[in-house]
XYZ file of C-alpha atoms in Angstrom:
491
model
C 96.796 101.586 189.021
C 100.569 101.235 188.730
C 100.210 101.038 184.968
C 98.176 104.264 184.931
C 100.735 106.044 187.099
C 103.533 104.843 184.828
C 101.663 106.130 181.770
C 101.109 109.489 183.460
C 104.774 109.697 184.427
C 105.865 108.946 180.870
C 103.468 111.618 179.569
C 104.879 114.191 181.988
C 108.429 113.257 180.997
C 107.461 113.570 177.341
C 105.942 117.019 177.952
C 109.015 118.144 179.876
C 111.282 116.915 177.077
C 109.167 118.783 174.512
C 109.389 121.957 176.599
C 113.186 121.658 176.767
C 113.916 120.614 173.184
C 111.620 122.711 171.068
C 109.554 125.908 171.243
C 105.808 125.805 170.864
C 105.937 127.839 167.670
C 108.573 128.899 165.140
C 107.839 132.133 163.276
C 109.986 132.973 160.259
C 109.519 136.560 159.042
C 110.874 137.934 155.761
C 110.587 141.639 154.966
C 110.794 141.993 151.203
C 113.550 144.389 150.034
C 114.594 145.246 153.595
C 118.166 146.496 153.531
C 120.149 145.769 156.691
C 120.615 149.470 157.376
C 116.840 150.007 157.708
C 117.233 148.599 161.220
C 119.119 151.794 162.037
C 117.935 154.431 159.550
C 114.574 154.759 161.315
C 115.658 153.467 164.713
C 114.745 156.646 166.588
C 111.181 156.411 165.273
C 110.702 152.759 166.136
C 108.827 151.926 169.318
C 110.008 149.415 171.889
C 107.859 146.497 170.769
C 108.893 145.837 167.151
C 112.345 146.110 165.574
C 113.824 147.485 168.797
C 112.435 144.578 170.785
C 114.042 142.141 168.376
C 117.418 143.848 168.774
C 117.177 144.591 172.498
C 115.906 141.169 173.560
C 117.231 138.945 170.799
C 120.443 138.180 168.934
C 121.420 140.382 165.994
C 123.600 138.848 163.269
C 124.802 142.162 161.884
C 126.775 140.852 158.908
C 124.448 138.464 157.095
C 125.212 138.308 153.373
C 123.535 136.762 150.332
C 126.018 134.392 148.685
C 124.577 134.094 145.172
C 123.202 136.166 142.311
C 120.616 137.151 141.212
C 119.361 138.470 144.545
C 115.618 138.461 143.890
C 112.441 137.589 145.789
C 111.730 133.971 144.866
C 115.364 132.948 145.308
C 115.690 134.820 148.597
C 112.630 133.276 150.200
C 113.702 129.828 149.005
C 117.266 130.244 150.265
C 116.225 131.521 153.710
C 114.027 128.525 154.404
C 116.114 125.818 152.673
C 119.650 126.917 153.518
C 120.438 126.341 149.857
C 121.215 128.210 146.637
C 119.666 128.231 143.132
C 122.238 125.765 141.859
C 120.691 123.191 144.195
C 117.174 124.285 145.162
C 116.280 125.113 141.566
C 114.520 128.450 142.066
C 116.780 130.389 139.707
C 114.740 133.612 139.582
C 111.217 134.909 139.940
C 110.928 133.383 136.475
C 113.416 130.995 134.917
C 113.751 128.277 132.298
C 111.962 124.934 132.523
C 112.481 122.688 129.515
C 113.873 125.690 127.687
C 110.797 127.873 128.208
C 110.312 130.777 130.597
C 108.219 129.769 133.622
C 107.040 131.623 136.728
C 108.589 130.180 139.881
C 105.405 128.803 141.485
C 103.074 128.559 138.482
C 101.344 125.182 138.300
C 98.480 124.789 135.844
C 97.626 121.380 137.321
C 96.270 123.191 140.414
C 93.258 125.497 140.723
C 92.443 128.601 142.739
C 90.781 128.175 146.117
C 88.950 131.230 147.393
C 88.298 133.217 144.201
C 87.338 132.809 140.541
C 90.660 134.082 139.161
C 93.764 132.190 138.006
C 95.874 133.626 140.844
C 95.792 130.302 142.662
C 97.215 128.126 139.892
C 100.267 127.674 142.091
C 102.305 125.114 144.014
C 105.827 124.624 145.425
C 106.640 121.816 142.968
C 109.434 123.754 141.195
C 111.353 123.865 144.491
C 113.689 120.861 144.396
C 114.580 120.586 148.100
C 112.990 120.622 151.545
C 112.413 123.596 153.856
C 112.642 124.064 157.626
C 108.915 123.340 157.801
C 109.265 120.123 155.806
C 111.982 118.902 158.162
C 109.991 119.926 161.242
C 106.987 117.945 160.040
C 109.216 114.935 159.322
C 110.838 115.156 162.765
C 107.444 115.155 164.508
C 105.991 112.392 162.324
C 103.895 115.029 160.518
C 102.176 116.150 163.711
C 103.410 119.747 163.349
C 101.388 122.288 161.410
C 103.164 124.550 158.913
C 101.395 127.529 157.335
C 102.698 130.282 155.052
C 101.161 133.761 154.758
C 102.174 136.630 152.481
C 100.843 139.301 150.160
C 102.825 137.674 147.303
C 102.125 134.121 146.172
C 105.792 133.070 145.911
C 106.558 134.508 149.343
C 103.834 132.371 150.943
C 104.400 129.170 148.965
C 108.174 128.723 148.799
C 108.991 129.341 152.508
C 106.267 126.966 153.709
C 107.578 124.093 151.607
C 106.161 120.940 150.071
C 104.345 119.368 153.007
C 102.837 122.586 154.376
C 99.280 122.420 155.651
C 98.444 125.666 153.867
C 99.772 128.752 152.140
C 97.717 131.920 151.717
C 98.404 134.936 149.502
C 96.533 138.010 148.322
C 94.570 137.951 145.075
C 94.921 141.486 143.694
C 91.861 141.136 141.484
C 89.472 139.515 143.962
C 90.935 141.548 146.876
C 91.081 138.623 149.287
C 93.463 135.958 150.532
C 93.367 132.758 148.519
C 95.100 129.398 148.297
C 95.484 126.488 145.884
C 94.065 122.997 145.451
C 97.616 121.815 146.171
C 96.749 122.446 149.837
C 92.964 122.260 150.163
C 89.627 121.976 148.394
C 88.111 125.082 149.994
C 89.158 127.903 152.287
C 88.580 127.248 155.979
C 85.639 129.160 157.413
C 87.908 131.383 159.478
C 89.730 132.559 156.294
C 86.417 133.286 154.562
C 85.349 135.274 157.604
C 88.616 137.200 157.714
C 88.408 138.083 154.018
C 85.086 139.803 154.690
C 86.861 142.281 156.972
C 89.254 143.476 154.233
C 88.370 146.880 152.797
C 87.565 146.758 149.089
C 89.949 149.547 148.133
C 91.661 150.076 144.775
C 94.639 147.735 144.730
C 97.157 150.607 144.646
C 95.615 151.987 147.845
C 96.375 148.633 149.432
C 99.796 147.679 148.121
C 101.367 151.153 148.218
C 100.192 151.880 151.752
C 100.728 150.318 155.193
C 97.329 148.650 154.787
C 98.807 145.855 152.679
C 101.082 144.805 155.519
C 98.299 145.360 158.044
C 95.986 142.828 156.384
C 98.916 140.405 156.061
C 99.483 140.570 159.815
C 95.756 140.142 160.334
C 95.731 136.991 158.214
C 98.699 135.601 160.154
C 96.988 136.292 163.471
C 93.811 134.629 162.224
C 95.820 131.558 161.218
C 97.535 131.342 164.618
C 94.280 131.746 166.501
C 92.072 129.454 164.439
C 94.595 126.742 163.604
C 95.836 126.842 167.229
C 99.435 127.182 166.092
C 101.772 126.721 169.040
C 98.850 125.780 171.249
C 98.445 122.070 170.505
C 101.265 120.437 172.484
C 103.390 120.186 169.325
C 105.855 122.541 167.651
C 104.235 124.385 164.747
C 105.640 126.846 162.220
C 104.346 130.032 160.629
C 106.169 131.690 157.724
C 105.217 135.325 157.270
C 106.444 137.629 154.517
C 105.739 141.342 154.120
C 105.641 142.226 150.423
C 104.493 145.841 150.308
C 107.907 147.100 151.399
C 109.227 145.757 148.101
C 106.329 147.052 146.018
C 106.810 150.543 147.456
C 110.594 150.377 147.097
C 110.422 149.515 143.413
C 108.132 152.441 142.680
C 109.494 155.111 145.018
C 113.045 154.138 145.989
C 115.024 153.732 149.198
C 114.679 157.270 150.593
C 111.128 158.219 149.699
C 108.646 159.215 152.391
C 106.466 156.239 151.442
C 109.361 153.877 152.167
C 109.861 155.621 155.503
C 106.142 155.224 156.286
C 106.263 151.539 155.401
C 108.932 150.772 157.992
C 107.617 152.968 160.789
C 104.185 151.419 160.375
C 105.602 147.910 159.981
C 107.389 148.418 163.300
C 104.021 149.065 164.981
C 102.481 146.072 163.215
C 105.315 143.816 164.393
C 104.912 145.112 167.941
C 101.213 144.273 167.819
C 101.965 140.820 166.391
C 104.593 140.006 169.018
C 102.199 141.119 171.780
C 99.563 138.840 170.255
C 102.005 135.905 170.274
C 102.935 136.660 173.898
C 99.291 136.244 174.834
C 98.378 133.311 172.589
C 101.558 131.236 172.763
C 103.441 132.718 175.702
C 106.412 135.046 175.912
C 109.585 133.013 175.604
C 107.649 130.024 174.308
C 108.024 130.857 170.624
C 111.113 131.386 168.473
C 110.945 134.202 165.933
C 113.502 135.272 163.375
C 113.380 138.216 160.985
C 115.356 138.568 157.787
C 114.941 139.735 154.179
C 114.964 138.095 150.777
C 117.251 140.837 149.393
C 118.011 144.521 149.779
C 117.738 147.321 147.241
C 119.964 149.792 145.439
C 119.745 153.501 145.996
C 118.021 154.931 142.933
C 119.972 156.028 139.864
C 118.558 159.560 139.887
C 119.301 159.936 143.587
C 122.883 158.759 143.102
C 123.426 161.043 140.135
C 122.040 164.005 142.068
C 124.684 163.422 144.722
C 127.533 162.833 142.236
C 127.680 159.062 142.764
C 128.377 157.213 139.482
C 125.188 155.421 138.408
C 123.224 154.692 135.258
C 120.597 152.430 133.750
C 121.102 149.392 131.530
C 118.126 149.485 129.163
C 117.371 145.799 128.771
C 115.131 145.911 125.680
C 117.596 148.097 123.777
C 120.558 145.968 124.895
C 118.863 142.780 123.658
C 118.371 144.375 120.238
C 121.936 145.722 120.166
C 123.370 142.321 121.086
C 121.485 140.512 118.335
C 122.512 143.179 115.831
C 126.146 142.541 116.751
C 125.725 138.763 116.485
C 124.033 139.121 113.098
C 127.022 141.069 111.770
C 129.626 138.739 113.283
C 128.002 135.563 111.936
C 126.373 137.042 108.826
C 122.872 135.826 109.637
C 119.417 137.268 110.173
C 118.645 134.672 112.846
C 118.142 135.940 116.391
C 120.961 134.083 118.175
C 120.273 135.432 121.685
C 116.733 134.788 122.850
C 116.653 137.428 125.603
C 118.306 138.826 128.713
C 116.726 137.374 131.854
C 117.980 137.784 135.443
C 121.047 139.626 134.056
C 121.822 136.507 132.028
C 121.843 136.105 128.255
C 119.771 133.130 127.118
C 121.053 131.545 123.915
C 118.681 130.641 121.093
C 120.091 127.169 120.566
C 117.587 126.256 117.878
C 118.640 129.269 115.774
C 122.339 128.564 116.392
C 121.824 124.988 115.203
C 119.943 126.129 112.101
C 122.771 128.447 111.104
C 125.358 125.771 111.904
C 127.547 127.969 114.112
C 129.733 126.612 116.889
C 127.982 127.557 120.165
C 131.303 128.326 121.842
C 131.993 131.039 119.258
C 128.583 132.593 119.915
C 129.292 132.617 123.643
C 132.621 134.353 123.070
C 131.057 136.894 120.727
C 128.508 137.797 123.415
C 131.276 138.200 125.992
C 133.263 140.380 123.586
C 130.174 142.528 122.973
C 129.507 143.227 126.642
C 133.160 143.584 127.602
C 133.054 146.764 125.500
C 129.923 148.021 127.225
C 130.573 151.073 129.469
C 128.188 149.882 132.209
C 129.286 146.240 132.369
C 132.066 145.258 134.769
C 132.272 141.550 133.941
C 130.694 139.199 131.428
C 131.128 135.513 132.195
C 130.368 132.223 130.442
C 128.345 130.321 133.063
C 129.954 127.031 132.029
C 133.470 128.437 132.372
C 133.288 130.628 135.463
C 136.443 129.281 137.089
C 138.598 130.497 134.197
C 137.209 134.031 134.268
C 139.102 137.025 135.641
C 136.526 137.812 138.305
C 137.111 138.370 142.053
C 136.538 135.179 144.043
C 133.587 136.669 145.979
C 131.671 137.414 142.786
C 132.751 134.146 141.171
C 131.286 132.161 144.074
C 128.006 134.062 143.828
C 127.778 133.333 140.096
C 128.417 129.615 140.648
C 125.912 129.379 143.506
C 123.272 131.153 141.436
C 123.728 129.040 138.313
C 121.349 126.155 137.767
C 122.428 124.360 134.595
C 118.877 123.411 133.590
C 117.138 126.647 134.560
C 119.517 129.604 134.252
C 120.755 131.616 131.293
C 124.102 131.042 129.602
C 126.131 134.246 129.969
C 126.204 136.245 133.213
C 126.326 140.040 132.993
C 127.710 141.827 136.057
C 127.047 145.570 136.120
C 129.275 148.209 137.606
C 128.216 149.302 141.124
C 125.007 151.395 141.182
C 124.213 150.418 137.583
C 121.213 148.191 137.009
C 118.711 147.035 134.428
C 115.698 149.221 133.636
C 112.739 148.941 131.327
C 111.242 152.037 129.713
C 112.844 154.986 131.474
C 114.828 155.758 134.612
C 112.555 156.971 137.413
C 112.710 157.549 141.160
C 112.248 153.882 142.028
C 114.801 151.148 142.479
C 115.452 147.467 141.939
C 117.778 144.678 143.082
C 119.557 141.513 141.862
C 123.264 142.385 142.097
C 126.172 141.060 144.178
C 126.771 144.409 145.872
C 126.181 145.104 149.598
C 123.113 147.244 148.928
C 121.383 144.155 147.505
C 123.076 141.417 149.525
C 123.498 142.719 153.093
C 120.317 141.666 154.896
C 119.100 141.649 158.505
C 119.031 138.444 160.521
C 117.685 138.851 164.054
C 116.374 136.095 166.340
C 114.322 136.427 169.515
C 112.579 134.232 172.043
C 112.909 130.553 172.829
C 116.537 129.430 173.183
C 118.022 132.782 172.119
C 120.310 134.794 174.367
C 120.628 138.539 173.915
C 123.656 139.665 171.935
C 125.047 140.610 168.551
C 127.893 139.662 166.250
C 129.709 141.201 163.297
C 131.054 137.809 162.189
C 130.032 137.216 158.595
C 127.279 134.701 158.005
C 125.142 133.958 154.975
C 121.512 133.679 154.012
C 122.156 129.934 153.707
C 123.113 129.809 157.413
C 119.654 130.894 158.568
C 117.891 127.553 158.066
C 120.577 125.406 159.741
C 120.684 127.849 162.665
C 116.938 127.493 163.232
C 117.105 123.730 162.758
C 119.935 123.466 165.283
C 117.962 125.479 167.828
C 114.845 123.308 167.464
C 116.766 120.035 167.072
C 115.654 118.916 163.634
C 117.687 117.905 160.590
C 118.722 120.656 158.213
C 116.858 120.754 154.870
C 118.115 118.219 152.350
C 119.787 120.746 150.035
C 121.296 122.885 152.809
C 124.879 124.106 152.267
C 124.991 126.496 155.246
C 126.159 126.096 158.821
C 124.577 127.084 162.145
C 125.682 130.498 163.429
C 127.550 129.279 166.500
C 127.282 132.667 168.244
C 123.521 131.925 168.396
C 123.507 128.166 168.978
C 126.388 127.884 171.462
């Protein structure tokens, strides 16, 4: 009897310790291409349960900056959840070099699609070289925690969830359903199959360019919480949730279009619904949620020009041809010495350089000389000699952090503000990737378990998000983390 009472007492102590040390559920939300100022641009149209609730109940880190370039989706999602940068975590772009060949960030032909007959599930997180918050949470709980990633985009579901995730689900644009990969499972769980049957079989553009894309993403996340009992099992679980349609709409229509406005007003309602759902399923104050973005977005070139703001397009295909024409004249060869321009970086054609017998250093300098004369280029930097370049320290640090020696290009091109790469023609849409505030100033708001209401204008970085969450839930920071906890939150 005494032994039974002692066991019960130890169990109660263990439960009390769990309640004090960690929330029941951690929810990490990324809104793709969400500029920081979108928190305020549509504030008057937001209700009280979504973005306003985050700001009014939670802690708002108002000056969160991305500390690397290029500021793109795969890198952003990786950096948020690892606390690291491309130089270390290895995700050097949405596509980058592996063994000298261009590769998509999560493409893995050793894995098969689960949930459809397409190739959209030939994916895994294996190209990510470090751990995530979820990986460290699972390690800290002896792999008793569940970690699940959900997004419209494959990379935005896979990379945040990490290597040891129980599942990642993303939307197959051809099959019009959420799928996964054999990296995680042999077949979709019955609840996912059932949920997919509720999705309207609309033309893909009617899904991804409307609020419906985000709506079905929320629905998939809710189904995962309910059916996998996330935050309801006596152990801390984690859900990563990324909204992709904000980015898809932004690229096509720009930062001030009515469709962008509709995306955020509707996303606010969807977040309010999701938070209310979590209040009921997990318990208000029993879960920790944070919301951020993978990157921002530039105001469109045509919009800027209309309002007399200097802006123009850098036509990538034409610039590649012009560069190789210059190199051919300088070195008197018909060989194509620059392979391409990728992620605003020139990739050398080392095989061609070797065939011609030219010193690679001279080719690098010729490329720099070419772009230093370009009217839209502010700086052109040899990635292996950044410290000796005449570039402001802020930009220099971002170049170094974004450079992975094995996976990045060789020469970094830095455009003038409001100038960016385009393909085809300049239209009303936008893009991102630059060092500037419009691309690198992102929201970071926390709410719920362990978070006191407040705000701060003290600068922090995208790499500080993961260590802040890890400090709050008392687990080790990811193994490539270079950031620090935001002490205004963790004090």
